[in-house]
Short mmCIF file of C-alpha atoms in Angstrom, two decimals:
data_model
loop_
_atom_site.label_atom_id
_atom_site.label_comp_id
_atom_site.label_asym_id
_atom_site.label_seq_id
_atom_site.Cartn_x
_atom_site.Cartn_y
_atom_site.Cartn_z
CA MET R 1 0.02 0.01 0.02
CA LYS R 2 1.16 3.52 -0.86
CA GLU R 3 1.45 6.23 1.82
CA TYR R 4 -0.37 8.60 -0.51
CA ALA R 5 -2.89 8.92 -3.32
CA VAL R 6 -1.96 11.17 -6.23
CA HIS R 7 -4.30 12.26 -9.03
CA LYS R 8 -4.07 14.44 -12.19
CA LEU R 9 -6.51 17.32 -12.19
CA PHE R 10 -7.90 18.67 -15.46
CA GLY R 11 -9.10 22.19 -16.06
CA LYS R 12 -8.61 23.23 -12.49
CA GLU R 13 -6.40 25.75 -10.76
CA TYR R 14 -4.01 22.98 -9.65
CA ASP R 15 -2.38 20.31 -12.01
CA GLY R 16 -2.08 17.55 -9.40
CA PHE R 17 -3.64 16.46 -6.07
CA LEU R 18 -1.87 14.57 -3.40
CA LEU R 19 -3.64 13.05 -0.33
CA CYS R 20 -1.27 11.81 2.44
CA LEU R 21 -2.61 8.43 3.69
CA THR R 22 -0.39 8.18 6.73
CA PHE R 23 0.63 10.24 9.73
CA ASP R 24 4.26 10.25 8.46
CA SER R 25 5.77 13.46 6.99
CA ILE R 26 5.52 13.77 3.29
CA LEU R 27 9.36 13.98 3.41
CA SER R 28 9.44 10.19 4.26
CA TYR R 29 8.14 9.34 0.80
CA LEU R 30 8.88 12.34 -1.31
CA THR R 31 11.18 10.38 -3.62
CA ASN R 32 8.43 7.93 -4.44
CA ILE R 33 5.95 10.79 -5.16
CA GLU R 34 8.45 12.32 -7.48
CA LYS R 35 8.56 9.05 -9.49
CA GLU R 36 4.68 9.21 -10.08
CA PRO R 37 3.94 9.85 -13.73
CA ILE R 38 1.86 12.89 -13.03
CA ILE R 39 4.91 14.42 -11.22
CA SER R 40 7.72 12.96 -13.32
CA ASN R 41 6.33 13.62 -16.71
CA THR R 42 4.84 17.15 -16.42
CA LYS R 43 5.18 20.43 -14.53
CA GLY R 44 2.71 22.46 -12.60
CA THR R 45 1.10 23.07 -9.30
CA LEU R 46 0.46 20.40 -6.66
CA LEU R 47 -2.24 20.63 -4.02
CA ILE R 48 -1.42 18.52 -1.01
CA ASP R 49 -4.00 17.49 1.65
CA GLN R 50 -2.21 16.62 4.93
CA LEU R 51 -5.35 15.84 6.97
CA LEU R 52 -3.96 12.65 8.57
CA ILE R 53 -0.65 14.45 9.42
CA THR R 54 -1.85 17.87 10.70
CA GLY R 55 -5.57 17.40 11.32
CA ASN R 56 -8.18 19.77 10.01
CA GLY R 57 -6.47 22.93 10.89
CA ARG R 58 -4.83 25.78 8.90
CA ASN R 59 -1.89 23.63 7.88
CA ARG R 60 -4.08 20.93 6.32
CA TYR R 61 -3.69 22.12 2.73
CA ILE R 62 -0.50 23.19 1.07
CA VAL R 63 0.39 23.99 -2.57
CA CYS R 64 3.77 23.87 -4.20
CA THR R 65 5.24 23.59 -7.75
CA PHE R 66 6.66 20.53 -9.49
CA ASP R 67 8.77 20.14 -12.62
CA HIS R 68 9.54 16.86 -14.27
CA GLY R 69 10.08 14.76 -11.28
CA LYS R 70 11.16 17.41 -8.74
CA ILE R 71 8.76 18.96 -6.20
CA ASP R 72 9.95 22.44 -5.13
CA LEU R 73 9.31 22.55 -1.41
CA SER R 74 10.66 26.00 -1.19
CA SER R 75 7.49 27.22 -3.19
CA THR R 76 5.15 25.71 -0.46
CA GLN R 77 2.29 27.82 0.75
CA ASN R 78 -0.69 27.19 3.02
CA ILE R 79 -4.10 27.59 1.27
CA PHE R 80 -7.71 27.02 1.85
CA PRO R 81 -9.06 25.28 -1.29
CA ASP R 82 -12.54 25.06 -2.71
CA ASP R 83 -14.90 22.43 -1.36
CA CYS R 84 -14.44 20.34 -4.55
CA TYR R 85 -10.93 19.32 -3.35
CA LYS R 86 -12.28 18.48 0.07
CA LYS R 87 -14.86 16.30 -1.62
CA LEU R 88 -12.07 14.50 -3.51
CA SER R 89 -10.29 13.88 -0.21
CA ILE R 90 -13.40 12.49 1.34
CA GLU R 91 -13.86 10.06 -1.57
CA LEU R 92 -10.22 8.91 -1.44
CA LEU R 93 -10.52 8.52 2.33
CA GLN R 94 -13.73 6.42 1.91
CA GLU R 95 -11.83 4.09 -0.37
CA ASN R 96 -9.08 3.71 2.30
CA PHE R 97 -11.30 3.97 5.39
CA GLU R 98 -9.47 1.26 7.24
CA LEU R 99 -6.47 3.65 7.47
CA LEU R 100 -8.45 5.99 9.69
CA GLN R 101 -8.76 3.58 12.56
CA TYR R 102 -5.72 4.73 14.37
CA SER R 103 -5.50 8.28 12.75
CA ILE R 104 -5.56 11.53 14.58
CA LEU R 105 -9.08 12.15 13.35
CA THR R 106 -11.98 12.47 15.79
CA ASP R 107 -14.79 9.89 15.79
CA LYS R 108 -16.99 12.65 14.43
CA GLN R 109 -14.66 13.35 11.53
CA LYS R 110 -14.36 9.66 10.74
CA GLU R 111 -18.18 9.56 10.69
CA TYR R 112 -18.26 12.53 8.40
CA ILE R 113 -15.96 10.68 6.04
CA ARG R 114 -18.02 7.55 6.15
CA GLN R 115 -21.19 9.48 5.24
CA GLY R 116 -19.39 11.68 2.63
CA ILE R 117 -19.82 14.97 4.51
CA ILE R 118 -17.32 17.61 3.81
CA PHE R 119 -15.58 19.30 6.77
#
């Protein structure tokens, strides 16, 4: 199992979307992320959801640039994305719900994910 889920976005303000699926820092698996075709074959802006690392606070979402296999962490900024990206996170977490059992999420947040409710 991967520590993350990565998706190409089309016609959006971001080119890629990354959801961290463990509580480990993204730096632990950055090399693997950079090998993903979306990252290694193109360049653009990557939206990262760190819900399982930071919780649902102001550091949950960050954005940075990438260019043909290299993620530029010096370009990282905190952001508050549109709900469509939160919906994507919920869908991906529903597919990987077993990972939430020992996560930092509250029981209420886990139930929101189970029911598909954006928070």
